Tab-separated table of C-alpha atoms in Angstrom:
chain	number	residue	atom	x	y	z
A	1	UNK	CA	23.471	144.346	-118.705
A	2	UNK	CA	21.039	143.159	-121.330
A	3	UNK	CA	21.038	142.178	-124.960
A	4	UNK	CA	18.603	141.417	-127.737
A	5	UNK	CA	19.381	138.446	-129.923
A	6	UNK	CA	17.655	135.821	-132.013
A	7	UNK	CA	18.756	132.900	-134.145
A	8	UNK	CA	20.367	135.566	-136.270
A	9	UNK	CA	21.048	139.003	-134.851
A	10	UNK	CA	19.332	140.535	-137.866
A	11	UNK	CA	16.150	138.749	-136.804
A	12	UNK	CA	16.096	140.479	-133.423
A	13	UNK	CA	14.032	143.254	-131.924
A	14	UNK	CA	15.017	145.881	-134.509
A	15	UNK	CA	13.338	144.083	-137.409
A	16	UNK	CA	10.201	143.629	-135.339
A	17	UNK	CA	10.217	147.318	-134.499
A	18	UNK	CA	10.879	148.293	-138.109
A	19	UNK	CA	8.005	146.129	-139.334
A	20	UNK	CA	5.693	147.704	-136.789
A	21	UNK	CA	6.765	151.152	-137.925
A	22	UNK	CA	6.240	150.258	-141.584
A	23	UNK	CA	2.684	149.179	-140.857
A	24	UNK	CA	1.806	152.670	-139.602
A	25	UNK	CA	-0.344	154.601	-142.083
A	26	UNK	CA	-2.241	157.864	-142.004
A	27	UNK	CA	-5.979	157.326	-142.144
A	28	UNK	CA	-7.160	160.928	-142.366
A	29	UNK	CA	-9.770	162.354	-144.743
A	30	UNK	CA	-8.883	163.652	-148.230
A	31	UNK	CA	-7.352	167.125	-148.239
A	32	UNK	CA	-6.500	169.524	-151.024
A	33	UNK	CA	-4.266	172.529	-151.271
A	34	UNK	CA	-0.757	173.140	-150.141
A	35	UNK	CA	-1.822	173.990	-146.591
A	36	UNK	CA	-3.751	170.759	-146.146
A	37	UNK	CA	-0.869	168.752	-147.634
A	38	UNK	CA	1.464	170.428	-145.161
A	39	UNK	CA	-0.852	169.586	-142.259
A	40	UNK	CA	-1.078	165.977	-143.381
A	41	UNK	CA	2.700	165.633	-143.645
A	42	UNK	CA	3.179	167.289	-140.269
A	43	UNK	CA	0.697	164.964	-138.589
A	44	UNK	CA	2.307	161.916	-140.194
A	45	UNK	CA	5.715	163.010	-138.979
A	46	UNK	CA	4.421	163.622	-135.474
A	47	UNK	CA	2.705	160.229	-135.357
A	48	UNK	CA	5.843	158.447	-136.581
A	49	UNK	CA	7.986	160.261	-134.012
A	50	UNK	CA	5.677	159.218	-131.192
A	51	UNK	CA	5.691	155.594	-132.356
A	52	UNK	CA	9.473	155.475	-132.775
A	53	UNK	CA	9.973	156.942	-129.307
A	54	UNK	CA	7.540	154.579	-127.622
A	55	UNK	CA	8.846	151.491	-129.429
A	56	UNK	CA	12.555	152.161	-129.096
A	57	UNK	CA	12.450	152.586	-125.339
A	58	UNK	CA	10.608	149.288	-124.875
A	59	UNK	CA	12.786	146.626	-123.229
A	60	UNK	CA	13.928	143.786	-125.482
A	61	UNK	CA	15.147	141.390	-122.811
A	62	UNK	CA	13.379	139.087	-120.408
A	63	UNK	CA	13.902	138.669	-116.688
A	64	UNK	CA	14.632	134.975	-116.104
A	65	UNK	CA	15.498	134.043	-112.539
A	66	UNK	CA	18.290	131.832	-111.292
A	67	UNK	CA	21.347	133.297	-113.051
A	68	UNK	CA	24.556	132.564	-111.124
A	69	UNK	CA	27.066	133.581	-113.806
A	70	UNK	CA	26.943	135.580	-117.018
A	71	UNK	CA	29.954	136.141	-119.242
A	72	UNK	CA	28.969	138.414	-122.160
A	73	UNK	CA	32.574	138.305	-123.469
A	74	UNK	CA	32.327	141.976	-124.381
A	75	UNK	CA	35.761	142.983	-123.057
A	76	UNK	CA	37.109	143.120	-126.611
A	77	UNK	CA	40.730	142.958	-125.454
A	78	UNK	CA	42.960	141.552	-122.750
A	79	UNK	CA	43.163	138.143	-121.090
A	80	UNK	CA	40.540	138.459	-118.322
A	81	UNK	CA	36.777	138.094	-118.775
A	82	UNK	CA	34.253	139.143	-116.150
A	83	UNK	CA	30.832	137.938	-115.084
A	84	UNK	CA	28.133	140.583	-114.750
A	85	UNK	CA	26.574	138.445	-112.001
A	86	UNK	CA	28.186	137.160	-108.810
A	87	UNK	CA	31.660	137.564	-107.330
A	88	UNK	CA	35.009	135.955	-108.113
A	89	UNK	CA	33.920	134.479	-111.436
A	90	UNK	CA	36.655	135.919	-113.627
A	91	UNK	CA	37.999	133.799	-116.452
A	92	UNK	CA	41.514	133.730	-117.910
A	93	UNK	CA	42.034	133.535	-121.652
A	94	UNK	CA	44.930	131.495	-123.010
A	95	UNK	CA	45.341	132.444	-126.647
A	96	UNK	CA	42.267	133.148	-128.726
A	97	UNK	CA	41.236	136.228	-130.677
A	98	UNK	CA	38.644	138.895	-129.955
A	99	UNK	CA	36.115	139.222	-132.780
A	100	UNK	CA	32.677	140.716	-133.457
A	101	UNK	CA	30.048	138.549	-131.791
A	102	UNK	CA	26.324	137.982	-131.576
A	103	UNK	CA	26.250	141.093	-129.457
A	104	UNK	CA	29.370	143.149	-128.782
A	105	UNK	CA	32.516	141.041	-128.985
A	106	UNK	CA	33.155	137.302	-128.831
A	107	UNK	CA	36.079	134.875	-128.700
A	108	UNK	CA	37.514	132.885	-131.586
A	109	UNK	CA	39.401	129.722	-130.592
A	110	UNK	CA	41.609	127.930	-133.112
A	111	UNK	CA	41.911	124.589	-131.310
A	112	UNK	CA	45.686	125.037	-131.076
A	113	UNK	CA	45.822	124.931	-127.259
A	114	UNK	CA	43.571	128.003	-127.006
A	115	UNK	CA	40.975	128.029	-124.241
A	116	UNK	CA	39.195	130.025	-121.549
A	117	UNK	CA	39.558	128.799	-117.951
A	118	UNK	CA	37.531	129.834	-114.915
A	119	UNK	CA	40.114	128.669	-112.401
A	120	UNK	CA	38.363	129.913	-109.253
A	121	UNK	CA	34.801	129.170	-110.299
A	122	UNK	CA	32.835	126.186	-109.036
A	123	UNK	CA	29.659	126.900	-110.993
A	124	UNK	CA	27.717	124.859	-111.657
A	125	UNK	CA	28.346	122.557	-108.695
A	126	UNK	CA	24.999	120.784	-108.260
A	127	UNK	CA	21.892	119.893	-110.217
A	128	UNK	CA	19.631	121.199	-111.531
A	129	UNK	CA	21.390	123.734	-113.738
A	130	UNK	CA	21.166	125.206	-117.235
A	131	UNK	CA	23.970	126.333	-119.555
A	132	UNK	CA	23.355	128.743	-122.434
A	133	UNK	CA	25.877	129.976	-124.983
A	134	UNK	CA	26.216	130.978	-128.615
A	135	UNK	CA	28.673	129.257	-130.964
A	136	UNK	CA	29.737	129.498	-134.590
A	137	UNK	CA	31.549	126.602	-136.244
A	138	UNK	CA	33.415	126.590	-139.560
A	139	UNK	CA	32.705	123.859	-142.091
A	140	UNK	CA	36.035	122.171	-141.278
A	141	UNK	CA	35.469	122.076	-137.500
A	142	UNK	CA	35.780	118.274	-137.409
A	143	UNK	CA	33.541	115.595	-135.903
A	144	UNK	CA	34.132	116.086	-132.187
A	145	UNK	CA	34.916	118.935	-129.801
A	146	UNK	CA	34.089	119.969	-126.273
A	147	UNK	CA	32.860	123.528	-126.068
A	148	UNK	CA	32.301	123.691	-122.301
A	149	UNK	CA	33.823	121.206	-119.883
A	150	UNK	CA	33.831	120.526	-116.199
A	151	UNK	CA	34.758	116.895	-116.356
A	152	UNK	CA	37.384	114.160	-116.259
A	153	UNK	CA	36.584	112.168	-119.373
A	154	UNK	CA	32.983	110.993	-119.665
A	155	UNK	CA	32.515	109.315	-116.276
A	156	UNK	CA	33.053	112.281	-113.951
A	157	UNK	CA	31.514	115.710	-114.449
A	158	UNK	CA	29.789	116.978	-117.576
A	159	UNK	CA	30.580	118.494	-120.957
A	160	UNK	CA	28.738	120.189	-123.807
A	161	UNK	CA	30.009	120.145	-127.364
A	162	UNK	CA	29.427	118.718	-130.816
A	163	UNK	CA	29.846	115.140	-131.915
A	164	UNK	CA	29.426	113.038	-135.064
A	165	UNK	CA	28.135	114.935	-138.106
A	166	UNK	CA	28.354	118.213	-136.200
A	167	UNK	CA	25.369	117.522	-133.929
A	168	UNK	CA	25.222	119.061	-130.452
A	169	UNK	CA	26.054	116.652	-127.614
A	170	UNK	CA	25.649	116.750	-123.821
A	171	UNK	CA	27.302	114.226	-121.472
A	172	UNK	CA	27.030	113.769	-117.682
A	173	UNK	CA	29.104	111.301	-115.659
A	174	UNK	CA	27.951	108.942	-112.913
A	175	UNK	CA	31.360	107.770	-111.690
A	176	UNK	CA	31.236	104.340	-113.351
A	177	UNK	CA	29.183	105.239	-116.417
A	178	UNK	CA	27.685	108.198	-118.216
A	179	UNK	CA	24.467	109.434	-119.811
A	180	UNK	CA	24.297	111.490	-122.975
A	181	UNK	CA	22.006	113.119	-125.479
A	182	UNK	CA	22.733	114.324	-129.014
A	183	UNK	CA	20.699	115.949	-131.743
A	184	UNK	CA	19.862	118.937	-133.842
A	185	UNK	CA	21.256	120.092	-137.178
A	186	UNK	CA	24.857	120.048	-138.346
A	187	UNK	CA	26.279	123.115	-136.618
A	188	UNK	CA	29.290	123.402	-138.942
A	189	UNK	CA	27.825	125.966	-141.305
A	190	UNK	CA	29.534	129.240	-140.358
A	191	UNK	CA	26.408	130.623	-138.661
A	192	UNK	CA	25.727	131.539	-135.049
A	193	UNK	CA	23.684	129.005	-133.077
A	194	UNK	CA	22.485	129.038	-129.490
A	195	UNK	CA	23.012	125.881	-127.434
A	196	UNK	CA	21.117	125.366	-124.186
A	197	UNK	CA	21.780	122.351	-121.974
A	198	UNK	CA	19.393	121.551	-119.122
A	199	UNK	CA	20.547	119.044	-116.504
A	200	UNK	CA	17.975	118.105	-113.873
A	201	UNK	CA	17.521	115.065	-111.618
A	202	UNK	CA	16.923	112.152	-113.966
A	203	UNK	CA	16.658	114.337	-117.065
A	204	UNK	CA	18.821	115.787	-119.837
A	205	UNK	CA	17.470	118.275	-122.368
A	206	UNK	CA	19.415	119.790	-125.242
A	207	UNK	CA	18.182	122.744	-127.308
A	208	UNK	CA	19.513	124.295	-130.509
A	209	UNK	CA	18.192	127.724	-131.478
A	210	UNK	CA	15.258	127.445	-129.102
A	211	UNK	CA	14.106	124.030	-130.354
A	212	UNK	CA	14.414	120.737	-128.487
A	213	UNK	CA	17.202	118.754	-130.160
A	214	UNK	CA	17.327	115.809	-127.778
A	215	UNK	CA	15.993	114.443	-124.505
A	216	UNK	CA	17.180	111.583	-122.301
A	217	UNK	CA	16.563	110.204	-118.837
A	218	UNK	CA	18.947	108.665	-116.296
A	219	UNK	CA	18.601	106.975	-112.919
A	220	UNK	CA	22.015	107.596	-111.309
A	221	UNK	CA	23.597	110.485	-109.451
A	222	UNK	CA	25.672	113.027	-111.355
A	223	UNK	CA	29.260	113.011	-110.051
A	224	UNK	CA	30.868	116.439	-110.340
A	225	UNK	CA	34.543	116.854	-111.186
A	226	UNK	CA	36.944	118.787	-108.980
A	227	UNK	CA	38.110	120.718	-112.014
A	228	UNK	CA	37.702	124.311	-113.182
A	229	UNK	CA	35.083	125.216	-115.746
A	230	UNK	CA	36.691	125.273	-119.196
A	231	UNK	CA	35.669	126.670	-122.567
A	232	UNK	CA	37.523	125.212	-125.527
A	233	UNK	CA	38.335	121.663	-124.425
A	234	UNK	CA	39.414	119.463	-121.527
A	235	UNK	CA	42.866	120.364	-120.187
A	236	UNK	CA	45.033	117.327	-119.394
A	237	UNK	CA	48.727	116.883	-118.695
A	238	UNK	CA	49.423	116.252	-122.390
A	239	UNK	CA	47.533	119.360	-123.464
A	240	UNK	CA	44.040	120.198	-124.639
A	241	UNK	CA	41.751	117.255	-125.428
A	242	UNK	CA	38.661	117.610	-127.602
A	243	UNK	CA	39.804	121.083	-128.635
A	244	UNK	CA	37.083	123.381	-129.921
A	245	UNK	CA	37.539	125.205	-133.224
A	246	UNK	CA	35.099	128.079	-133.606
A	247	UNK	CA	33.643	131.159	-131.964
A	248	UNK	CA	31.817	131.475	-128.654
A	249	UNK	CA	29.736	134.269	-127.118
A	250	UNK	CA	27.197	135.140	-124.386
A	251	UNK	CA	27.700	132.387	-121.788
A	252	UNK	CA	25.052	132.151	-119.053
A	253	UNK	CA	24.714	129.678	-116.157
A	254	UNK	CA	21.424	129.196	-114.296
A	255	UNK	CA	21.124	127.338	-110.993
A	256	UNK	CA	17.869	125.701	-112.051
A	257	UNK	CA	16.303	123.884	-114.983
A	258	UNK	CA	14.739	126.312	-117.452
A	259	UNK	CA	11.330	125.472	-118.851
A	260	UNK	CA	10.719	125.062	-122.572
A	261	UNK	CA	8.979	128.435	-122.641
A	262	UNK	CA	11.948	130.106	-120.943
A	263	UNK	CA	14.328	128.497	-123.425
A	264	UNK	CA	12.359	129.969	-126.321
A	265	UNK	CA	12.324	133.368	-124.615
A	266	UNK	CA	16.071	133.220	-124.046
A	267	UNK	CA	16.639	132.454	-127.723
A	268	UNK	CA	14.194	135.054	-129.034
A	269	UNK	CA	14.864	138.120	-126.894
A	270	UNK	CA	17.732	137.326	-124.540
A	271	UNK	CA	17.891	137.789	-120.797
A	272	UNK	CA	18.616	140.595	-118.399
A	273	UNK	CA	21.379	139.620	-116.032
A	274	UNK	CA	21.670	142.503	-113.606
């Protein structure tokens, strides 16, 4: 499976291809007469056909190594979502609505106890790792929500979401304390944004739409939570905590820390997962 996306789908490969096609011009010598006009038109058509064929079959995804799970969320119906990479990584949807996404379909979560749970998945389970996903928040999304969780509060595990003023936020727990990084623009503008969180030994990096939004260091071990991976909030006995209101699409987990160049590639042209 592969896709082609950018900060806005309309900025993806098709516009680049269209621009390249529009720059094509016929540079032949002047001709006169109906026959010569016909020949010129025929040659232009042939040249355009060759260019369209060669451009449209060109791949618009990159091969980035280290993918351990990829949930495109393109099922469009039902309560089970599947990873195109790996085995036994199915997720179960509790509530939510299928909508049109960045590519294919996506999930809309209302915050009213709606979430996606990967009950049998233990990814990621060690550092380094990278999380990538696309989100869209309404203007009234609130000040705090956890988009992806595998944590017990802040001290155990990790979570990725948005915090004060709608900025992206990444938190990792050390058992008795936590480290965090926040930054980037206010995401509550009704537009799709890509979030990428990189967690490596002693380092946190947070990207929004391919640009570094925040960076922080830490000098303690990351303590992982014995909890399932969640999308939409942290599930506790009293219900969903830090419930996410918005849309989510194209979730990818890497078992390594992506480089800045790979992050930009992932944002610009997407990744091939199988």
